[in-house]
């Protein structure tokens, strides 16, 4: 197995006194898709948001333990730099409504004020949209507002926006939960393509999705990491009874 | 039973027509004002009228160039002072909804909105005009800026509160520092609401007379020096309408019409901007 790009050690997260992620230790290998699944309120989204330090934006939020990116503690790096290395796609598509498709893709550079040449910009936009499987649909309407696209297209636009920054890790927080089945399957196909270049961590409450797309799966329950294994192994032969109950649908 | 039902339906109809009537009645004062000002002011309007300064009593002609230029300048300076401060305060209030500072700041804004304009004028008189030893356009602008602030702050706050938090997260997740998220994502997305607040505030202060009485004071000549007394449309109307001379009354009517057109145009532009620049989610 390749080395872990991301790993957490005895990681805890709180909202005030509410302990939502409890002592989670897991290694995420490079160029893998890791699915984090579990019932609502099990802390999976919070765990994901701790990886790019979005959790701490909520008043009263705090964390304990270590979260390492290439063996360097993420919490010792400036959050702005962390977020440049670890991109994120949200539950609901959130393209910038005031920007065109083109400007949305290049937003990470443009809004940050990073100076790049026009030709370079064009190629970043084209490559990101190709990687996000959106290029063919939008290449003639690049200067229209991103919000004119359908929900599934908007989500792929958000993926293009995130990968344009060439992050090492891409976090996806239930990226298909607001989408119809056709858009969902196109995003899932896209994930397989993306793992060639990126490491993906995907939160989902949908275990079929976890089974379909991921290499490894982590099962969270009530803030604990119950089980973490290769996806095939976990679904065929779960070790913990709680995982088994969840997979067989005995509770949701 | 049937009779009772009919009675209830009839009462509903009467009520419906009654509120319709009230809705119609409130349009009457506006149209009456526009009609009357148009009727008396329209004949005075000409190129000559807006490009010449008033003539001394007894001479025919003269215009309101000094007041028009003065009003534009005073309002522009007031907007330059109030708009950046107002927008940034509004951003703070929408970003920190529950902080103690936000609570007190919001309270101050509400009280400021209710402060009579003449009181603001007299305070500026004692703070700026008296120490500086002279009436000045800039002191008038400051008084008007204070009047603009609450409108700009509140409309910015209300607009930005409606923006989804996912927008801010989208910016932060791209590694944008907080100030860039505010300046390049949040404010541009709320620009239509913010601008309409600014325009309404400008329309509100364009016709203010009381704060200018002891600040900008008035000036029969055309000047662009903001450190000197300056004429403005409402001051001209106030002074000339209360004078005993017919020629000056004419000037006051013409100036009233100009002021009315200015405010109407601002309001219509505001409506257009809100519709056109509205950001769709």
Short mmCIF file of C-alpha atoms in Angstrom, two decimals:
data_model
loop_
_atom_site.label_atom_id
_atom_site.label_comp_id
_atom_site.label_asym_id
_atom_site.label_seq_id
_atom_site.Cartn_x
_atom_site.Cartn_y
_atom_site.Cartn_z
CA UNK A 1 0.00 0.00 0.00
CA UNK A 2 1.17 3.50 -0.83
CA UNK A 3 2.05 5.89 1.93
CA UNK A 4 -0.69 7.87 3.63
CA UNK A 5 -1.08 11.41 2.35
CA UNK A 6 -3.42 12.33 5.15
CA UNK A 7 -3.70 10.83 8.58
CA UNK A 8 -5.42 11.69 11.80
CA UNK A 9 -4.24 10.51 15.18
CA UNK A 10 -6.55 10.48 18.20
CA UNK A 11 -8.51 13.29 16.61
CA UNK A 12 -11.40 14.92 18.50
CA UNK A 13 -13.74 17.71 17.49
CA UNK A 14 -16.21 19.65 19.61
CA UNK A 15 -19.01 22.17 19.25
CA UNK A 16 -18.85 23.86 22.63
CA UNK A 17 -19.27 20.97 25.05
CA UNK A 18 -20.72 18.69 22.43
CA UNK A 19 -18.15 16.04 21.57
CA UNK A 20 -18.91 15.21 17.92
CA UNK A 21 -15.79 13.42 16.67
CA UNK A 22 -14.31 11.01 19.18
CA UNK A 23 -10.73 9.86 19.08
CA UNK A 24 -10.56 9.11 15.37
CA UNK A 25 -7.34 7.68 13.96
CA UNK A 26 -7.18 6.81 10.29
CA UNK A 27 -4.75 6.92 7.38
CA UNK A 28 -5.86 8.02 3.95
CA UNK A 29 -3.63 6.64 1.17
CA UNK A 30 -2.67 8.70 -1.85
CA UNK A 31 -4.80 8.43 -5.02
CA UNK A 32 -7.50 6.55 -3.24
CA UNK A 33 -11.15 7.30 -2.81
CA UNK A 34 -12.05 7.02 0.84
CA UNK A 35 -15.74 7.07 1.68
CA UNK A 36 -16.84 8.20 5.11
CA UNK A 37 -20.31 6.85 5.77
CA UNK A 38 -22.66 6.69 8.69
CA UNK A 39 -26.09 7.79 9.83
CA UNK A 40 -26.99 11.50 10.17
CA UNK A 41 -25.35 13.23 13.08
CA UNK A 42 -22.49 10.75 13.39
CA UNK A 43 -19.81 13.42 12.95
CA UNK A 44 -18.73 12.46 9.45
CA UNK A 45 -19.23 15.94 7.96
CA UNK A 46 -17.55 17.54 10.96
CA UNK A 47 -14.58 15.20 10.53
CA UNK A 48 -14.35 16.18 6.86
CA UNK A 49 -14.54 19.88 7.69
CA UNK A 50 -11.72 19.47 10.20
CA UNK A 51 -9.44 18.27 7.41
CA UNK A 52 -9.43 21.67 5.66
CA UNK A 53 -10.01 23.63 8.86
CA UNK A 54 -13.52 24.76 7.96
CA UNK A 55 -14.82 23.39 11.26
CA UNK A 56 -13.12 26.10 13.30
CA UNK A 57 -15.13 28.82 11.53
CA UNK A 58 -18.13 27.95 13.66
CA UNK A 59 -18.12 29.82 16.97
CA UNK A 60 -17.37 27.48 19.86
CA UNK A 61 -15.77 24.83 17.68
CA UNK A 62 -12.50 23.27 18.81
CA UNK A 63 -10.34 20.29 18.00
CA UNK A 64 -7.82 18.05 19.76
CA UNK A 65 -5.32 15.53 18.45
CA UNK A 66 -3.35 15.46 15.26
CA UNK A 67 -4.37 15.82 11.63
CA UNK A 68 -1.36 15.30 9.40
CA UNK A 69 -0.83 16.13 5.74
CA UNK A 70 2.45 14.53 4.62
CA UNK A 71 3.37 14.12 8.30
CA UNK A 72 2.97 17.86 8.96
CA UNK A 73 0.26 18.92 11.37
CA UNK A 74 -2.45 20.78 9.46
CA UNK A 75 -3.20 22.78 12.59
CA UNK A 76 0.30 24.24 12.56
CA UNK A 77 -0.14 25.56 9.01
CA UNK A 78 -2.08 28.73 8.18
CA UNK A 79 -5.65 27.68 7.29
CA UNK A 80 -5.46 29.62 4.02
CA UNK A 81 -2.51 27.49 2.88
CA UNK A 82 -4.24 24.33 4.08
CA UNK A 83 -7.28 25.15 1.97
CA UNK A 84 -5.15 25.75 -1.11
CA UNK A 85 -3.79 22.21 -0.74
CA UNK A 86 -7.06 20.58 0.28
CA UNK A 87 -10.00 21.51 -1.94
CA UNK A 88 -13.62 21.06 -1.04
CA UNK A 89 -16.90 20.37 -2.80
CA UNK A 90 -20.06 21.03 -0.81
CA UNK A 91 -23.37 19.30 -0.37
CA UNK A 92 -25.24 21.87 -2.44
CA UNK A 93 -23.64 23.25 -5.58
CA UNK A 94 -22.42 26.74 -4.70
CA UNK A 95 -20.95 28.41 -7.77
CA UNK A 96 -20.36 32.13 -7.35
CA UNK A 97 -23.62 33.56 -8.71
CA UNK A 98 -22.03 36.80 -9.84
CA UNK A 99 -19.36 35.13 -11.97
CA UNK A 100 -19.37 33.48 -15.39
CA UNK A 101 -18.54 29.80 -15.85
CA UNK A 102 -15.02 30.77 -16.90
CA UNK A 103 -14.52 33.06 -13.92
CA UNK A 104 -15.93 30.48 -11.54
CA UNK A 105 -13.32 27.95 -12.60
CA UNK A 106 -10.49 30.46 -12.31
CA UNK A 107 -11.98 32.03 -9.14
CA UNK A 108 -9.35 30.56 -6.82
CA UNK A 109 -6.64 32.39 -8.74
CA UNK A 110 -8.59 35.49 -9.68
CA UNK A 111 -10.12 36.29 -6.30
CA UNK A 112 -6.87 35.51 -4.51
CA UNK A 113 -5.11 37.94 -6.83
CA UNK A 114 -2.58 35.35 -8.09
CA UNK A 115 -1.12 36.78 -11.28
CA UNK A 116 -1.19 34.38 -14.22
CA UNK A 117 -1.01 34.89 -17.98
CA UNK A 118 -4.14 34.85 -20.09
CA UNK A 119 -2.98 31.80 -22.05
CA UNK A 120 -2.24 29.97 -18.82
CA UNK A 121 -5.66 30.95 -17.47
CA UNK A 122 -7.36 29.62 -20.58
CA UNK A 123 -5.57 26.31 -20.29
CA UNK A 124 -6.34 25.95 -16.58
CA UNK A 125 -10.03 26.59 -17.27
CA UNK A 126 -10.11 24.15 -20.18
CA UNK A 127 -8.20 21.40 -18.39
CA UNK A 128 -10.21 21.72 -15.20
CA UNK A 129 -13.50 21.59 -17.08
CA UNK A 130 -12.28 18.59 -19.09
CA UNK A 131 -11.28 16.81 -15.89
CA UNK A 132 -14.65 17.68 -14.37
CA UNK A 133 -16.37 16.24 -17.47
CA UNK A 134 -18.12 19.52 -18.14
CA UNK A 135 -16.08 20.98 -21.00
CA UNK A 136 -18.19 19.62 -23.86
CA UNK A 137 -21.37 20.98 -22.35
CA UNK A 138 -20.15 24.50 -21.59
CA UNK A 139 -17.33 25.25 -24.04
CA UNK A 140 -19.59 27.56 -26.08
CA UNK A 141 -21.13 29.33 -23.10
CA UNK A 142 -18.06 29.96 -20.95
CA UNK A 143 -19.02 33.57 -20.40
CA UNK A 144 -22.55 32.92 -19.25
CA UNK A 145 -23.31 32.94 -15.53
CA UNK A 146 -22.59 29.65 -13.80
CA UNK A 147 -25.99 29.63 -12.16
CA UNK A 148 -27.75 29.05 -15.50
CA UNK A 149 -26.48 25.48 -15.45
CA UNK A 150 -28.46 22.54 -14.12
CA UNK A 151 -27.80 21.31 -10.56
CA UNK A 152 -25.55 18.45 -11.73
CA UNK A 153 -23.63 20.75 -14.06
CA UNK A 154 -23.24 23.31 -11.27
CA UNK A 155 -21.79 20.62 -9.02
CA UNK A 156 -19.30 19.63 -11.72
CA UNK A 157 -18.49 23.32 -12.10
CA UNK A 158 -17.73 23.43 -8.38
CA UNK A 159 -15.52 20.36 -8.81
CA UNK A 160 -13.72 22.11 -11.70
CA UNK A 161 -13.28 25.17 -9.50
CA UNK A 162 -11.75 23.07 -6.74
CA UNK A 163 -9.41 21.06 -8.97
CA UNK A 164 -8.27 24.16 -10.86
CA UNK A 165 -6.24 24.97 -7.75
CA UNK A 166 -4.49 21.60 -8.13
CA UNK A 167 -5.03 20.54 -4.56
CA UNK A 168 -3.54 17.32 -3.27
CA UNK A 169 -6.69 16.21 -1.57
CA UNK A 170 -10.28 16.83 -2.59
CA UNK A 171 -12.95 16.68 0.09
CA UNK A 172 -16.52 16.05 -0.97
CA UNK A 173 -19.34 16.56 1.49
CA UNK A 174 -22.27 14.50 0.22
CA UNK A 175 -21.62 15.86 -3.27
CA UNK A 176 -24.59 14.15 -4.86
CA UNK A 177 -27.24 14.40 -2.18
CA UNK A 178 -28.89 17.39 -3.87
CA UNK A 179 -28.77 15.82 -7.34
CA UNK A 180 -30.93 13.53 -9.44
CA UNK A 181 -29.80 9.94 -10.25
CA UNK A 182 -28.40 10.79 -13.69
CA UNK A 183 -26.27 13.64 -12.39
CA UNK A 184 -25.26 11.43 -9.48
CA UNK A 185 -23.96 8.71 -11.74
CA UNK A 186 -22.05 11.19 -13.87
CA UNK A 187 -20.40 12.61 -10.75
CA UNK A 188 -19.57 9.11 -9.52
CA UNK A 189 -17.93 8.25 -12.86
CA UNK A 190 -16.02 11.48 -12.56
CA UNK A 191 -14.65 10.47 -9.16
CA UNK A 192 -12.97 7.43 -10.72
CA UNK A 193 -11.23 9.72 -13.19
CA UNK A 194 -10.25 12.21 -10.50
CA UNK A 195 -8.46 9.70 -8.33
CA UNK A 196 -5.70 9.45 -10.93
CA UNK A 197 -4.63 12.96 -9.96
CA UNK A 198 -6.09 13.54 -6.53
CA UNK A 199 -6.88 11.83 -3.28
CA UNK A 200 -10.59 11.95 -2.57
CA UNK A 201 -12.39 11.85 0.74
CA UNK A 202 -16.13 11.57 0.29
CA UNK A 203 -18.77 11.87 2.94
CA UNK A 204 -21.94 10.03 2.14
CA UNK A 205 -24.89 8.69 4.02
CA UNK A 206 -25.62 6.50 1.05
CA UNK A 207 -23.84 3.18 1.49
CA UNK A 208 -24.50 2.04 -2.09
CA UNK A 209 -22.57 5.06 -3.20
CA UNK A 210 -19.75 4.24 -0.81
CA UNK A 211 -19.72 0.68 -2.16
CA UNK A 212 -19.76 1.84 -5.79
CA UNK A 213 -17.06 4.48 -5.74
CA UNK A 214 -14.63 4.01 -2.90
CA UNK A 215 -11.45 2.03 -2.38
CA UNK A 216 -11.68 2.25 1.37
CA UNK A 217 -14.62 2.95 3.61
CA UNK A 218 -14.80 4.36 7.10
CA UNK A 219 -17.93 3.79 9.15
CA UNK A 220 -18.72 6.45 11.72
CA UNK A 221 -21.27 5.97 14.43
CA UNK A 222 -22.08 8.47 17.20
CA UNK A 223 -18.80 10.27 16.61
CA UNK A 224 -16.63 7.16 16.75
CA UNK A 225 -14.78 5.52 13.91
CA UNK A 226 -16.28 2.04 14.23
CA UNK A 227 -14.57 0.38 11.34
CA UNK A 228 -12.17 1.34 8.57
CA UNK A 229 -11.19 -1.11 5.89
CA UNK A 230 -11.04 -1.84 2.18
CA UNK A 231 -14.53 -1.21 0.84
CA UNK A 232 -14.98 -4.72 -0.54
CA UNK A 233 -13.89 -6.26 2.72
CA UNK A 234 -16.12 -4.00 4.77
CA UNK A 235 -19.25 -4.75 2.75
CA UNK A 236 -18.67 -8.48 2.42
CA UNK A 237 -17.25 -9.17 5.80
CA UNK A 238 -17.88 -6.40 8.36
CA UNK A 239 -16.08 -7.00 11.63
CA UNK A 240 -18.18 -4.89 13.95
CA UNK A 241 -21.80 -5.72 14.65
CA UNK A 242 -22.78 -2.06 14.33
CA UNK A 243 -21.30 -1.90 10.83
CA UNK A 244 -23.16 -5.07 9.98
CA UNK A 245 -26.42 -3.62 11.26
CA UNK A 246 -25.94 -0.45 9.26
CA UNK A 247 -25.06 -2.25 6.04
CA UNK A 248 -27.95 -4.62 6.32
CA UNK A 249 -30.24 -1.68 7.01
CA UNK A 250 -31.26 -2.65 10.50
CA UNK A 251 -30.93 0.97 11.52
CA UNK A 252 -30.36 4.06 9.51
CA UNK B 1 -77.78 29.80 7.47
CA UNK B 2 -77.67 30.80 3.84
CA UNK B 3 -78.44 34.34 4.82
CA UNK B 4 -75.59 34.43 7.29
CA UNK B 5 -73.24 33.15 4.66
CA UNK B 6 -74.37 35.85 2.25
CA UNK B 7 -73.83 38.47 4.92
CA UNK B 8 -70.32 37.23 5.58
CA UNK B 9 -69.50 37.18 1.91
CA UNK B 10 -70.86 40.70 1.53
CA UNK B 11 -68.77 41.91 4.47
CA UNK B 12 -65.70 40.37 2.88
CA UNK B 13 -66.41 42.17 -0.37
CA UNK B 14 -66.92 45.49 1.41
CA UNK B 15 -63.67 44.99 3.28
CA UNK B 16 -61.86 44.12 0.06
CA UNK B 17 -63.10 47.28 -1.69
CA UNK B 18 -62.26 49.34 1.38
CA UNK B 19 -58.59 48.36 1.45
CA UNK B 20 -58.48 48.79 -2.32
CA UNK B 21 -59.78 52.32 -1.87
CA UNK B 22 -57.11 53.07 0.75
CA UNK B 23 -54.41 51.73 -1.56
CA UNK B 24 -55.72 54.04 -4.26
CA UNK B 25 -55.98 57.06 -1.92
CA UNK B 26 -52.34 56.96 -0.91
CA UNK B 27 -51.30 57.52 -4.53
CA UNK B 28 -53.25 60.79 -4.64
CA UNK B 29 -50.91 62.99 -2.56
CA UNK B 30 -47.93 61.97 -4.70
CA UNK B 31 -49.70 62.68 -7.97
CA UNK B 32 -51.14 65.91 -6.60
CA UNK B 33 -47.66 67.08 -5.62
CA UNK B 34 -46.15 66.09 -8.95
CA UNK B 35 -49.03 67.76 -10.81
CA UNK B 36 -48.83 71.00 -8.86
CA UNK B 37 -45.05 71.31 -9.04
CA UNK B 38 -45.11 70.47 -12.74
CA UNK B 39 -47.84 73.02 -13.42
CA UNK B 40 -46.08 75.88 -11.66
CA UNK B 41 -42.47 74.87 -12.28
CA UNK B 42 -42.45 73.59 -15.83
CA UNK B 43 -42.75 77.02 -17.45
CA UNK B 44 -39.63 78.20 -15.60
CA UNK B 45 -37.45 75.36 -16.82
CA UNK B 46 -34.98 76.15 -19.58
CA UNK B 47 -31.32 75.74 -20.36
CA UNK B 48 -30.87 79.29 -19.16
CA UNK B 49 -32.49 78.37 -15.86
CA UNK B 50 -30.07 75.60 -14.99
CA UNK B 51 -26.90 77.30 -16.25
CA UNK B 52 -27.24 80.76 -14.67
CA UNK B 53 -27.03 81.99 -11.13
CA UNK B 54 -29.88 84.03 -9.62
CA UNK B 55 -30.15 87.67 -10.65
CA UNK B 56 -30.66 90.40 -8.06
CA UNK B 57 -34.22 91.32 -7.24
CA UNK B 58 -35.80 93.41 -9.99
CA UNK B 59 -33.85 91.89 -12.86
CA UNK B 60 -35.57 89.43 -15.17
CA UNK B 61 -34.21 85.90 -15.61
CA UNK B 62 -31.57 84.16 -13.62
CA UNK B 63 -31.34 80.53 -12.71
CA UNK B 64 -30.29 78.07 -10.10
CA UNK B 65 -26.91 76.87 -11.37
CA UNK B 66 -25.28 77.62 -8.02
CA UNK B 67 -27.85 75.60 -6.09
CA UNK B 68 -27.84 72.69 -8.51
CA UNK B 69 -24.04 72.45 -8.56
CA UNK B 70 -23.94 72.95 -4.78
CA UNK B 71 -26.51 70.25 -4.12
CA UNK B 72 -24.72 67.77 -6.39
CA UNK B 73 -21.39 68.50 -4.75
CA UNK B 74 -22.66 68.41 -1.15
CA UNK B 75 -24.54 65.16 -1.75
CA UNK B 76 -21.59 63.61 -3.59
CA UNK B 77 -19.20 64.42 -0.75
CA UNK B 78 -21.73 63.12 1.78
CA UNK B 79 -22.01 59.86 -0.20
CA UNK B 80 -18.23 59.54 -0.46
CA UNK B 81 -18.04 59.78 3.34
CA UNK B 82 -21.06 57.64 4.23
CA UNK B 83 -21.04 54.84 1.64
CA UNK B 84 -17.75 53.08 2.50
CA UNK B 85 -18.30 53.42 6.26
CA UNK B 86 -21.94 52.37 5.94
CA UNK B 87 -21.26 49.31 3.80
CA UNK B 88 -18.43 48.10 6.03
CA UNK B 89 -20.53 48.60 9.18
CA UNK B 90 -23.35 46.68 7.50
CA UNK B 91 -20.91 43.89 6.69
CA UNK B 92 -19.84 43.74 10.33
CA UNK B 93 -23.44 43.59 11.54
CA UNK B 94 -24.38 40.80 9.15
CA UNK B 95 -21.20 38.85 9.89
CA UNK B 96 -21.41 39.14 13.68
CA UNK B 97 -25.09 38.87 14.38
CA UNK B 98 -24.89 38.00 18.04
CA UNK B 99 -21.86 39.87 19.31
CA UNK B 100 -22.27 42.52 21.99
CA UNK B 101 -20.73 45.18 19.79
CA UNK B 102 -23.23 44.34 17.04
CA UNK B 103 -26.10 44.71 19.51
CA UNK B 104 -25.01 48.18 20.63
CA UNK B 105 -24.03 49.21 17.16
CA UNK B 106 -27.43 48.16 15.79
CA UNK B 107 -29.16 50.06 18.57
CA UNK B 108 -27.09 53.16 17.80
CA UNK B 109 -28.00 52.89 14.13
CA UNK B 110 -31.70 52.62 14.93
CA UNK B 111 -31.61 55.62 17.23
CA UNK B 112 -29.58 57.58 14.69
CA UNK B 113 -32.21 56.81 12.05
CA UNK B 114 -34.83 58.40 14.26
CA UNK B 115 -32.80 61.45 15.19
CA UNK B 116 -34.43 64.63 13.83
CA UNK B 117 -32.33 66.13 11.05
CA UNK B 118 -32.36 69.57 12.64
CA UNK B 119 -30.66 68.10 15.71
CA UNK B 120 -27.93 66.60 13.55
CA UNK B 121 -27.54 70.03 11.93
CA UNK B 122 -27.16 71.86 15.22
CA UNK B 123 -24.67 69.32 16.54
CA UNK B 124 -22.52 69.68 13.44
CA UNK B 125 -22.81 73.43 13.86
CA UNK B 126 -21.29 73.24 17.33
CA UNK B 127 -18.72 70.60 16.39
CA UNK B 128 -17.47 71.87 13.07
CA UNK B 129 -18.88 75.21 12.01
CA UNK B 130 -18.17 77.07 15.26
CA UNK B 131 -14.63 75.75 15.83
CA UNK B 132 -13.70 76.34 12.18
CA UNK B 133 -15.22 79.81 12.31
CA UNK B 134 -17.12 79.56 9.04
CA UNK B 135 -20.12 77.92 7.44
CA UNK B 136 -18.94 75.40 4.88
CA UNK B 137 -20.23 72.91 2.34
CA UNK B 138 -18.16 70.16 3.93
CA UNK B 139 -19.91 70.59 7.28
CA UNK B 140 -23.22 70.22 5.42
CA UNK B 141 -21.91 67.07 3.74
CA UNK B 142 -20.94 65.63 7.11
CA UNK B 143 -24.40 66.32 8.52
CA UNK B 144 -25.99 64.63 5.49
CA UNK B 145 -23.51 61.73 5.70
CA UNK B 146 -24.69 61.10 9.27
CA UNK B 147 -28.24 60.98 7.96
CA UNK B 148 -27.26 58.55 5.19
CA UNK B 149 -25.36 56.14 7.40
CA UNK B 150 -28.26 54.32 9.09
CA UNK B 151 -30.02 53.71 5.77
CA UNK B 152 -26.88 52.37 4.10
CA UNK B 153 -25.90 50.26 7.12
CA UNK B 154 -29.28 48.65 7.55
CA UNK B 155 -29.89 47.95 3.88
CA UNK B 156 -26.42 46.41 3.57
CA UNK B 157 -26.97 44.30 6.66
CA UNK B 158 -30.39 43.08 5.53
CA UNK B 159 -29.13 42.30 2.02
CA UNK B 160 -26.09 40.36 3.19
CA UNK B 161 -28.06 38.42 5.78
CA UNK B 162 -30.06 36.88 2.94
CA UNK B 163 -26.98 35.53 1.16
CA UNK B 164 -26.54 31.80 1.78
CA UNK B 165 -23.60 30.89 4.02
CA UNK B 166 -22.52 28.36 1.39
CA UNK B 167 -21.27 31.30 -0.63
CA UNK B 168 -18.86 32.36 2.05
CA UNK B 169 -17.75 28.78 2.56
CA UNK B 170 -17.11 28.44 -1.17
CA UNK B 171 -14.73 31.37 -0.97
CA UNK B 172 -12.99 30.21 2.20
CA UNK B 173 -12.59 26.66 0.86
CA UNK B 174 -10.68 28.11 -2.10
CA UNK B 175 -8.12 29.49 0.30
CA UNK B 176 -9.34 33.07 0.15
CA UNK B 177 -8.46 35.17 3.18
CA UNK B 178 -11.44 36.59 5.07
CA UNK B 179 -11.13 40.12 3.70
CA UNK B 180 -11.12 38.86 0.12
CA UNK B 181 -14.18 36.72 0.79
CA UNK B 182 -15.97 39.84 1.98
CA UNK B 183 -14.72 42.24 -0.66
CA UNK B 184 -14.74 39.93 -3.68
CA UNK B 185 -17.53 37.45 -2.96
CA UNK B 186 -20.00 38.70 -0.37
CA UNK B 187 -20.25 42.37 -1.36
CA UNK B 188 -20.37 41.72 -5.14
CA UNK B 189 -23.14 39.15 -4.62
CA UNK B 190 -25.18 41.62 -2.59
CA UNK B 191 -24.37 44.63 -4.74
CA UNK B 192 -27.90 45.21 -6.04
CA UNK B 193 -29.38 45.47 -2.57
CA UNK B 194 -26.49 47.55 -1.27
CA UNK B 195 -26.68 49.95 -4.20
CA UNK B 196 -30.40 50.37 -3.87
CA UNK B 197 -29.89 51.27 -0.21
CA UNK B 198 -27.28 53.83 -1.24
CA UNK B 199 -29.57 55.34 -3.89
CA UNK B 200 -32.48 55.56 -1.49
CA UNK B 201 -30.24 57.21 1.07
CA UNK B 202 -29.08 59.74 -1.55
CA UNK B 203 -32.69 60.42 -2.53
CA UNK B 204 -33.51 60.85 1.14
CA UNK B 205 -30.80 63.44 1.82
CA UNK B 206 -31.07 65.30 -1.49
CA UNK B 207 -34.11 67.15 -0.22
CA UNK B 208 -32.94 67.70 3.36
CA UNK B 209 -33.02 71.37 4.36
CA UNK B 210 -32.74 71.43 8.13
CA UNK B 211 -29.19 70.06 8.53
CA UNK B 212 -27.94 72.51 5.89
CA UNK B 213 -29.42 75.64 7.48
CA UNK B 214 -26.53 76.16 9.84
CA UNK B 215 -23.85 74.22 8.00
CA UNK B 216 -23.74 74.84 4.23
CA UNK B 217 -25.78 77.99 4.91
CA UNK B 218 -26.32 79.05 1.29
CA UNK B 219 -24.53 81.27 -1.16
CA UNK B 220 -25.89 83.46 -3.97
CA UNK B 221 -22.83 82.72 -6.14
CA UNK B 222 -21.53 79.63 -7.84
CA UNK B 223 -18.69 78.06 -5.88
CA UNK B 224 -16.96 74.70 -5.75
CA UNK B 225 -14.90 75.41 -2.64
CA UNK B 226 -16.22 72.96 -0.04
CA UNK B 227 -14.66 74.98 2.77
CA UNK B 228 -16.90 77.95 1.95
CA UNK B 229 -20.67 78.37 2.29
CA UNK B 230 -22.49 76.80 -0.61
CA UNK B 231 -26.00 76.99 -2.04
CA UNK B 232 -28.14 73.91 -2.38
CA UNK B 233 -31.56 73.27 -3.92
CA UNK B 234 -33.52 72.81 -0.68
CA UNK B 235 -31.88 75.87 0.87
CA UNK B 236 -32.67 77.94 -2.21
CA UNK B 237 -36.26 76.79 -2.14
CA UNK B 238 -36.53 77.58 1.55
CA UNK B 239 -35.01 81.03 1.26
CA UNK B 240 -36.65 82.12 -1.97
CA UNK B 241 -40.12 80.74 -1.27
CA UNK B 242 -40.23 82.67 1.99
CA UNK B 243 -39.05 85.89 0.32
CA UNK B 244 -41.56 88.59 -0.72
CA UNK B 245 -40.48 88.70 -4.40
CA UNK B 246 -42.39 87.03 -7.24
CA UNK B 247 -39.24 86.42 -9.32
CA UNK B 248 -37.75 84.51 -6.42
CA UNK B 249 -40.94 82.50 -5.99
CA UNK B 250 -40.59 81.45 -9.61
CA UNK B 251 -37.02 80.33 -9.00
CA UNK B 252 -38.19 78.34 -5.98
CA UNK B 253 -40.85 76.55 -8.05
CA UNK B 254 -38.39 75.74 -10.80
CA UNK B 255 -35.89 74.47 -8.23
CA UNK B 256 -38.63 72.37 -6.61
CA UNK B 257 -39.34 70.73 -9.93
CA UNK B 258 -35.64 69.99 -10.52
CA UNK B 259 -35.35 68.49 -7.04
CA UNK B 260 -38.47 66.42 -7.54
CA UNK B 261 -37.22 65.10 -10.89
CA UNK B 262 -33.86 64.27 -9.29
CA UNK B 263 -35.44 62.26 -6.49
CA UNK B 264 -37.88 60.50 -8.84
CA UNK B 265 -35.06 59.56 -11.20
CA UNK B 266 -33.03 58.19 -8.29
CA UNK B 267 -35.94 56.06 -7.14
CA UNK B 268 -36.65 54.74 -10.62
CA UNK B 269 -32.96 53.98 -11.23
CA UNK B 270 -32.89 52.13 -7.93
CA UNK B 271 -35.78 49.92 -9.03
CA UNK B 272 -34.08 49.22 -12.35
CA UNK B 273 -30.74 48.44 -10.72
CA UNK B 274 -32.30 46.07 -8.22
CA UNK B 275 -34.01 44.22 -11.04
CA UNK B 276 -31.08 44.21 -13.45
CA UNK B 277 -28.17 43.46 -11.10
CA UNK B 278 -29.98 41.02 -8.92
CA UNK B 279 -27.80 37.95 -8.47
CA UNK B 280 -29.67 34.73 -9.17
CA UNK B 281 -28.92 31.68 -7.09
#
